[in-house]
JSON list of C-alpha atoms in Angstrom, two decimals:
[
{"chain": "Z", "resi": 21, "resn": "MET", "atom": "CA", "xyz": [81.53, -94.04, 1.92]},
{"chain": "Z", "resi": 22, "resn": "PRO", "atom": "CA", "xyz": [78.38, -94.90, 3.91]},
{"chain": "Z", "resi": 23, "resn": "HIS", "atom": "CA", "xyz": [76.61, -97.98, 2.52]},
{"chain": "Z", "resi": 24, "resn": "ILE", "atom": "CA", "xyz": [73.34, -96.06, 2.26]},
{"chain": "Z", "resi": 25, "resn": "PHE", "atom": "CA", "xyz": [74.87, -93.98, -0.55]},
{"chain": "Z", "resi": 26, "resn": "LYS", "atom": "CA", "xyz": [76.43, -96.83, -2.58]},
{"chain": "Z", "resi": 27, "resn": "ASP", "atom": "CA", "xyz": [74.01, -96.15, -5.47]},
{"chain": "Z", "resi": 28, "resn": "HIS", "atom": "CA", "xyz": [74.66, -92.39, -5.29]},
{"chain": "Z", "resi": 29, "resn": "GLU", "atom": "CA", "xyz": [78.45, -92.27, -5.06]},
{"chain": "Z", "resi": 30, "resn": "THR", "atom": "CA", "xyz": [78.88, -89.24, -7.33]},
{"chain": "Z", "resi": 31, "resn": "GLN", "atom": "CA", "xyz": [76.22, -87.14, -5.59]},
{"chain": "Z", "resi": 32, "resn": "TRP", "atom": "CA", "xyz": [77.64, -88.05, -2.19]},
{"chain": "Z", "resi": 33, "resn": "LYS", "atom": "CA", "xyz": [81.22, -87.20, -3.20]},
{"chain": "Z", "resi": 34, "resn": "LEU", "atom": "CA", "xyz": [80.05, -83.90, -4.67]},
{"chain": "Z", "resi": 35, "resn": "PHE", "atom": "CA", "xyz": [78.72, -82.92, -1.24]},
{"chain": "Z", "resi": 36, "resn": "ALA", "atom": "CA", "xyz": [81.45, -84.51, 0.88]},
{"chain": "Z", "resi": 37, "resn": "GLU", "atom": "CA", "xyz": [84.41, -83.30, -1.21]},
{"chain": "Z", "resi": 38, "resn": "GLY", "atom": "CA", "xyz": [83.40, -81.22, -4.21]},
{"chain": "Z", "resi": 39, "resn": "ALA", "atom": "CA", "xyz": [81.37, -78.57, -2.39]},
{"chain": "Z", "resi": 40, "resn": "LEU", "atom": "CA", "xyz": [84.37, -77.76, -0.18]},
{"chain": "Z", "resi": 41, "resn": "ARG", "atom": "CA", "xyz": [86.13, -76.58, -3.33]},
{"chain": "Z", "resi": 42, "resn": "ASN", "atom": "CA", "xyz": [83.29, -74.29, -4.43]},
{"chain": "Z", "resi": 43, "resn": "LYS", "atom": "CA", "xyz": [84.02, -70.61, -3.69]},
{"chain": "Z", "resi": 44, "resn": "VAL", "atom": "CA", "xyz": [80.41, -69.70, -2.78]},
{"chain": "Z", "resi": 45, "resn": "PHE", "atom": "CA", "xyz": [80.06, -72.71, -0.47]},
{"chain": "Z", "resi": 46, "resn": "HIS", "atom": "CA", "xyz": [83.48, -72.11, 1.10]},
{"chain": "Z", "resi": 47, "resn": "GLU", "atom": "CA", "xyz": [82.69, -68.46, 1.86]},
{"chain": "Z", "resi": 48, "resn": "ASP", "atom": "CA", "xyz": [79.28, -69.27, 3.33]},
{"chain": "Z", "resi": 49, "resn": "VAL", "atom": "CA", "xyz": [80.76, -71.94, 5.62]},
{"chain": "Z", "resi": 50, "resn": "MET", "atom": "CA", "xyz": [83.59, -69.64, 6.70]},
{"chain": "Z", "resi": 51, "resn": "ASN", "atom": "CA", "xyz": [81.10, -66.85, 7.44]},
{"chain": "Z", "resi": 52, "resn": "ARG", "atom": "CA", "xyz": [79.09, -69.02, 9.86]},
{"chain": "Z", "resi": 53, "resn": "GLY", "atom": "CA", "xyz": [80.81, -67.46, 12.85]},
{"chain": "Z", "resi": 54, "resn": "LYS", "atom": "CA", "xyz": [83.82, -65.63, 14.22]},
{"chain": "Z", "resi": 55, "resn": "THR", "atom": "CA", "xyz": [84.76, -68.35, 16.69]},
{"chain": "Z", "resi": 56, "resn": "CYS", "atom": "CA", "xyz": [85.83, -71.98, 16.41]},
{"chain": "Z", "resi": 57, "resn": "LEU", "atom": "CA", "xyz": [83.02, -74.32, 17.41]},
{"chain": "Z", "resi": 58, "resn": "ALA", "atom": "CA", "xyz": [85.52, -76.70, 19.00]},
{"chain": "Z", "resi": 59, "resn": "CYS", "atom": "CA", "xyz": [87.37, -74.29, 21.31]},
{"chain": "Z", "resi": 60, "resn": "ASP", "atom": "CA", "xyz": [85.16, -71.17, 21.15]},
{"chain": "Z", "resi": 61, "resn": "ARG", "atom": "CA", "xyz": [88.20, -68.96, 20.49]},
{"chain": "Z", "resi": 62, "resn": "HIS", "atom": "CA", "xyz": [88.27, -66.33, 17.77]},
{"chain": "Z", "resi": 63, "resn": "PHE", "atom": "CA", "xyz": [89.66, -67.04, 14.32]},
{"chain": "Z", "resi": 64, "resn": "ASN", "atom": "CA", "xyz": [92.58, -65.15, 12.80]},
{"chain": "Z", "resi": 65, "resn": "HIS", "atom": "CA", "xyz": [92.12, -61.45, 13.45]},
{"chain": "Z", "resi": 66, "resn": "GLU", "atom": "CA", "xyz": [93.02, -58.92, 16.12]},
{"chain": "Z", "resi": 67, "resn": "GLN", "atom": "CA", "xyz": [91.00, -60.72, 18.84]},
{"chain": "Z", "resi": 68, "resn": "ALA", "atom": "CA", "xyz": [92.28, -64.19, 17.93]},
{"chain": "Z", "resi": 69, "resn": "ALA", "atom": "CA", "xyz": [93.50, -66.26, 20.84]},
{"chain": "Z", "resi": 70, "resn": "VAL", "atom": "CA", "xyz": [95.55, -68.40, 18.49]},
{"chain": "Z", "resi": 71, "resn": "SER", "atom": "CA", "xyz": [96.70, -67.96, 14.91]},
{"chain": "Z", "resi": 72, "resn": "SER", "atom": "CA", "xyz": [95.79, -70.99, 12.86]},
{"chain": "Z", "resi": 73, "resn": "LYS", "atom": "CA", "xyz": [94.71, -72.18, 9.48]},
{"chain": "Z", "resi": 74, "resn": "VAL", "atom": "CA", "xyz": [90.93, -72.54, 9.48]},
{"chain": "Z", "resi": 75, "resn": "ASP", "atom": "CA", "xyz": [89.50, -75.87, 8.28]},
{"chain": "Z", "resi": 76, "resn": "LYS", "atom": "CA", "xyz": [85.98, -76.92, 7.37]},
{"chain": "Z", "resi": 77, "resn": "HIS", "atom": "CA", "xyz": [84.70, -79.84, 9.50]},
{"chain": "Z", "resi": 78, "resn": "HIS", "atom": "CA", "xyz": [81.79, -82.08, 8.48]},
{"chain": "Z", "resi": 79, "resn": "HIS", "atom": "CA", "xyz": [79.72, -82.93, 11.52]},
{"chain": "Z", "resi": 80, "resn": "CYS", "atom": "CA", "xyz": [77.60, -85.10, 9.24]},
{"chain": "Z", "resi": 81, "resn": "TYR", "atom": "CA", "xyz": [78.17, -86.71, 5.83]},
{"chain": "Z", "resi": 82, "resn": "VAL", "atom": "CA", "xyz": [74.59, -87.82, 5.27]},
{"chain": "Z", "resi": 83, "resn": "ARG", "atom": "CA", "xyz": [73.84, -85.58, 2.31]},
{"chain": "Z", "resi": 84, "resn": "LEU", "atom": "CA", "xyz": [73.70, -85.77, -1.47]},
{"chain": "Z", "resi": 85, "resn": "CYS", "atom": "CA", "xyz": [74.41, -82.96, -3.91]},
{"chain": "Z", "resi": 86, "resn": "THR", "atom": "CA", "xyz": [71.42, -82.38, -6.17]},
{"chain": "Z", "resi": 87, "resn": "GLY", "atom": "CA", "xyz": [72.87, -79.59, -8.32]},
{"chain": "Z", "resi": 88, "resn": "ASN", "atom": "CA", "xyz": [74.80, -79.25, -11.55]},
{"chain": "Z", "resi": 89, "resn": "ILE", "atom": "CA", "xyz": [78.56, -79.49, -12.11]},
{"chain": "Z", "resi": 90, "resn": "LEU", "atom": "CA", "xyz": [80.71, -76.40, -12.76]},
{"chain": "Z", "resi": 91, "resn": "PRO", "atom": "CA", "xyz": [82.68, -76.35, -16.01]},
{"chain": "Z", "resi": 92, "resn": "GLU", "atom": "CA", "xyz": [86.48, -76.65, -15.69]},
{"chain": "Z", "resi": 93, "resn": "GLY", "atom": "CA", "xyz": [88.09, -73.27, -15.17]},
{"chain": "Z", "resi": 94, "resn": "SER", "atom": "CA", "xyz": [84.97, -71.70, -13.58]},
{"chain": "Z", "resi": 95, "resn": "SER", "atom": "CA", "xyz": [85.68, -68.70, -11.37]},
{"chain": "Z", "resi": 96, "resn": "ASP", "atom": "CA", "xyz": [83.54, -70.37, -8.67]},
{"chain": "Z", "resi": 97, "resn": "ILE", "atom": "CA", "xyz": [86.15, -73.11, -8.15]},
{"chain": "Z", "resi": 98, "resn": "TYR", "atom": "CA", "xyz": [87.93, -72.18, -4.91]},
{"chain": "Z", "resi": 99, "resn": "ARG", "atom": "CA", "xyz": [90.88, -74.56, -5.28]},
{"chain": "Z", "resi": 100, "resn": "PRO", "atom": "CA", "xyz": [91.99, -77.56, -7.39]},
{"chain": "Z", "resi": 101, "resn": "SER", "atom": "CA", "xyz": [91.45, -81.11, -6.16]},
{"chain": "Z", "resi": 102, "resn": "HIS", "atom": "CA", "xyz": [94.24, -82.91, -4.35]},
{"chain": "Z", "resi": 103, "resn": "ASN", "atom": "CA", "xyz": [94.90, -86.21, -2.59]},
{"chain": "Z", "resi": 104, "resn": "GLY", "atom": "CA", "xyz": [92.42, -88.16, -4.70]},
{"chain": "Z", "resi": 105, "resn": "GLU", "atom": "CA", "xyz": [89.46, -85.85, -4.05]},
{"chain": "Z", "resi": 106, "resn": "CYS", "atom": "CA", "xyz": [86.41, -85.90, -6.27]},
{"chain": "Z", "resi": 107, "resn": "LEU", "atom": "CA", "xyz": [87.33, -83.90, -9.40]},
{"chain": "Z", "resi": 108, "resn": "PRO", "atom": "CA", "xyz": [83.97, -82.26, -10.22]},
{"chain": "Z", "resi": 109, "resn": "VAL", "atom": "CA", "xyz": [82.82, -79.18, -8.28]},
{"chain": "Z", "resi": 110, "resn": "PRO", "atom": "CA", "xyz": [79.09, -78.56, -7.85]},
{"chain": "Z", "resi": 111, "resn": "ASP", "atom": "CA", "xyz": [77.46, -75.27, -8.88]},
{"chain": "Z", "resi": 112, "resn": "CYS", "atom": "CA", "xyz": [76.59, -74.11, -5.36]},
{"chain": "Z", "resi": 113, "resn": "ARG", "atom": "CA", "xyz": [75.79, -70.57, -6.56]},
{"chain": "Z", "resi": 114, "resn": "GLN", "atom": "CA", "xyz": [72.98, -71.92, -8.74]},
{"chain": "Z", "resi": 115, "resn": "CYS", "atom": "CA", "xyz": [71.74, -74.22, -5.97]},
{"chain": "Z", "resi": 116, "resn": "LYS", "atom": "CA", "xyz": [71.75, -71.35, -3.46]},
{"chain": "Z", "resi": 117, "resn": "ALA", "atom": "CA", "xyz": [69.60, -69.27, -5.83]},
{"chain": "Z", "resi": 118, "resn": "ASN", "atom": "CA", "xyz": [67.26, -72.03, -7.07]},
{"chain": "Z", "resi": 119, "resn": "ASN", "atom": "CA", "xyz": [67.00, -74.28, -4.01]},
{"chain": "Z", "resi": 120, "resn": "PRO", "atom": "CA", "xyz": [67.93, -72.15, -0.97]},
{"chain": "Z", "resi": 121, "resn": "ALA", "atom": "CA", "xyz": [66.42, -74.50, 1.63]},
{"chain": "Z", "resi": 122, "resn": "TYR", "atom": "CA", "xyz": [68.43, -77.47, 0.40]},
{"chain": "Z", "resi": 123, "resn": "TYR", "atom": "CA", "xyz": [71.58, -75.36, 0.13]},
{"chain": "Z", "resi": 124, "resn": "ALA", "atom": "CA", "xyz": [71.09, -74.17, 3.73]},
{"chain": "Z", "resi": 125, "resn": "GLY", "atom": "CA", "xyz": [70.90, -77.83, 4.78]},
{"chain": "Z", "resi": 126, "resn": "CYS", "atom": "CA", "xyz": [74.30, -78.46, 3.21]},
{"chain": "Z", "resi": 127, "resn": "ILE", "atom": "CA", "xyz": [75.85, -75.44, 4.94]},
{"chain": "Z", "resi": 128, "resn": "LYS", "atom": "CA", "xyz": [74.48, -76.59, 8.32]},
{"chain": "Z", "resi": 129, "resn": "LYS", "atom": "CA", "xyz": [76.47, -79.81, 8.12]},
{"chain": "Z", "resi": 130, "resn": "ILE", "atom": "CA", "xyz": [79.90, -78.14, 7.95]},
{"chain": "Z", "resi": 131, "resn": "PHE", "atom": "CA", "xyz": [81.59, -75.84, 10.48]},
{"chain": "Z", "resi": 132, "resn": "PRO", "atom": "CA", "xyz": [84.73, -73.70, 10.43]},
{"chain": "Z", "resi": 133, "resn": "VAL", "atom": "CA", "xyz": [87.27, -74.81, 13.05]},
{"chain": "Z", "resi": 134, "resn": "HIS", "atom": "CA", "xyz": [90.94, -74.13, 13.76]},
{"chain": "Z", "resi": 135, "resn": "HIS", "atom": "CA", "xyz": [93.24, -76.62, 12.00]},
{"chain": "Z", "resi": 136, "resn": "HIS", "atom": "CA", "xyz": [94.63, -77.81, 15.35]},
{"chain": "Z", "resi": 137, "resn": "CYS", "atom": "CA", "xyz": [91.11, -78.24, 16.75]},
{"chain": "Z", "resi": 138, "resn": "HIS", "atom": "CA", "xyz": [90.08, -80.16, 13.61]},
{"chain": "Z", "resi": 139, "resn": "GLU", "atom": "CA", "xyz": [92.90, -82.65, 14.20]},
{"chain": "Z", "resi": 140, "resn": "GLN", "atom": "CA", "xyz": [91.80, -83.07, 17.83]},
{"chain": "Z", "resi": 141, "resn": "ILE", "atom": "CA", "xyz": [88.17, -83.61, 16.79]},
{"chain": "Z", "resi": 142, "resn": "HIS", "atom": "CA", "xyz": [89.21, -86.46, 14.50]},
{"chain": "Z", "resi": 143, "resn": "GLU", "atom": "CA", "xyz": [91.43, -88.02, 17.17]},
{"chain": "Z", "resi": 144, "resn": "ARG", "atom": "CA", "xyz": [88.48, -87.99, 19.61]},
{"chain": "Z", "resi": 145, "resn": "GLU", "atom": "CA", "xyz": [86.21, -89.47, 16.94]},
{"chain": "Z", "resi": 146, "resn": "LYS", "atom": "CA", "xyz": [88.70, -92.31, 16.36]},
{"chain": "Z", "resi": 147, "resn": "PHE", "atom": "CA", "xyz": [88.85, -93.00, 20.10]},
{"chain": "Z", "resi": 148, "resn": "TRP", "atom": "CA", "xyz": [85.06, -93.09, 20.50]},
{"chain": "Z", "resi": 149, "resn": "PHE", "atom": "CA", "xyz": [84.54, -95.21, 17.38]},
{"chain": "Z", "resi": 150, "resn": "LYS", "atom": "CA", "xyz": [87.13, -97.73, 18.61]},
{"chain": "Z", "resi": 151, "resn": "THR", "atom": "CA", "xyz": [85.56, -97.74, 22.09]},
{"chain": "Z", "resi": 152, "resn": "LEU", "atom": "CA", "xyz": [82.08, -98.20, 20.68]},
{"chain": "Z", "resi": 153, "resn": "SER", "atom": "CA", "xyz": [83.29, -100.94, 18.34]},
{"chain": "Z", "resi": 154, "resn": "LYS", "atom": "CA", "xyz": [84.82, -102.86, 21.27]},
{"chain": "Z", "resi": 155, "resn": "LYS", "atom": "CA", "xyz": [81.62, -102.50, 23.32]},
{"chain": "Z", "resi": 156, "resn": "LEU", "atom": "CA", "xyz": [79.45, -103.68, 20.42]},
{"chain": "Z", "resi": 157, "resn": "LEU", "atom": "CA", "xyz": [81.73, -106.66, 19.74]},
{"chain": "Z", "resi": 158, "resn": "SER", "atom": "CA", "xyz": [81.68, -107.57, 23.42]},
{"chain": "Z", "resi": 159, "resn": "GLY", "atom": "CA", "xyz": [77.88, -107.31, 23.45]},
{"chain": "Z", "resi": 160, "resn": "PHE", "atom": "CA", "xyz": [77.56, -109.54, 20.39]},
{"chain": "Z", "resi": 161, "resn": "ARG", "atom": "CA", "xyz": [79.90, -112.12, 21.88]},
{"chain": "Z", "resi": 162, "resn": "SER", "atom": "CA", "xyz": [77.98, -112.06, 25.14]},
{"chain": "Z", "resi": 163, "resn": "ALA", "atom": "CA", "xyz": [74.65, -112.47, 23.34]},
{"chain": "Z", "resi": 164, "resn": "ALA", "atom": "CA", "xyz": [76.05, -115.29, 21.18]},
{"chain": "Z", "resi": 165, "resn": "SER", "atom": "CA", "xyz": [77.36, -117.18, 24.23]},
{"chain": "Z", "resi": 166, "resn": "LEU", "atom": "CA", "xyz": [73.91, -116.99, 25.87]},
{"chain": "Z", "resi": 167, "resn": "GLN", "atom": "CA", "xyz": [72.31, -118.64, 22.84]},
{"chain": "Z", "resi": 168, "resn": "THR", "atom": "CA", "xyz": [74.63, -121.65, 22.75]}
]
């Protein structure tokens, strides 16, 4: 979790994990386009270049959920939690109706992508984060050696 959200862990997890399990949020993300933003090929239908599970990719996690929690068993829960995900699911339907501008900001941070493309995106991210980390460490060492 980003350090800037350490005092808002629940609200951050509701956006980062819980919203993905909300049926309204899921449908709005999946309806953002007919093509994968990573490869620009069509999703699963007659014009699809590849048949694949479609994932939801966060291009940014800097967001807090400001809405209410759905009760257990709500029909707006898209799927149960798994792999240690945040258990509560936010009430995105209510947020969409009462705070549409904020809700739109949440939707803008997540894109539908092919499952295979999603894996490739994360592999590239790991590579660039490792590369950047090495460059920063080298820069710090260089700066430290100049001061001694």
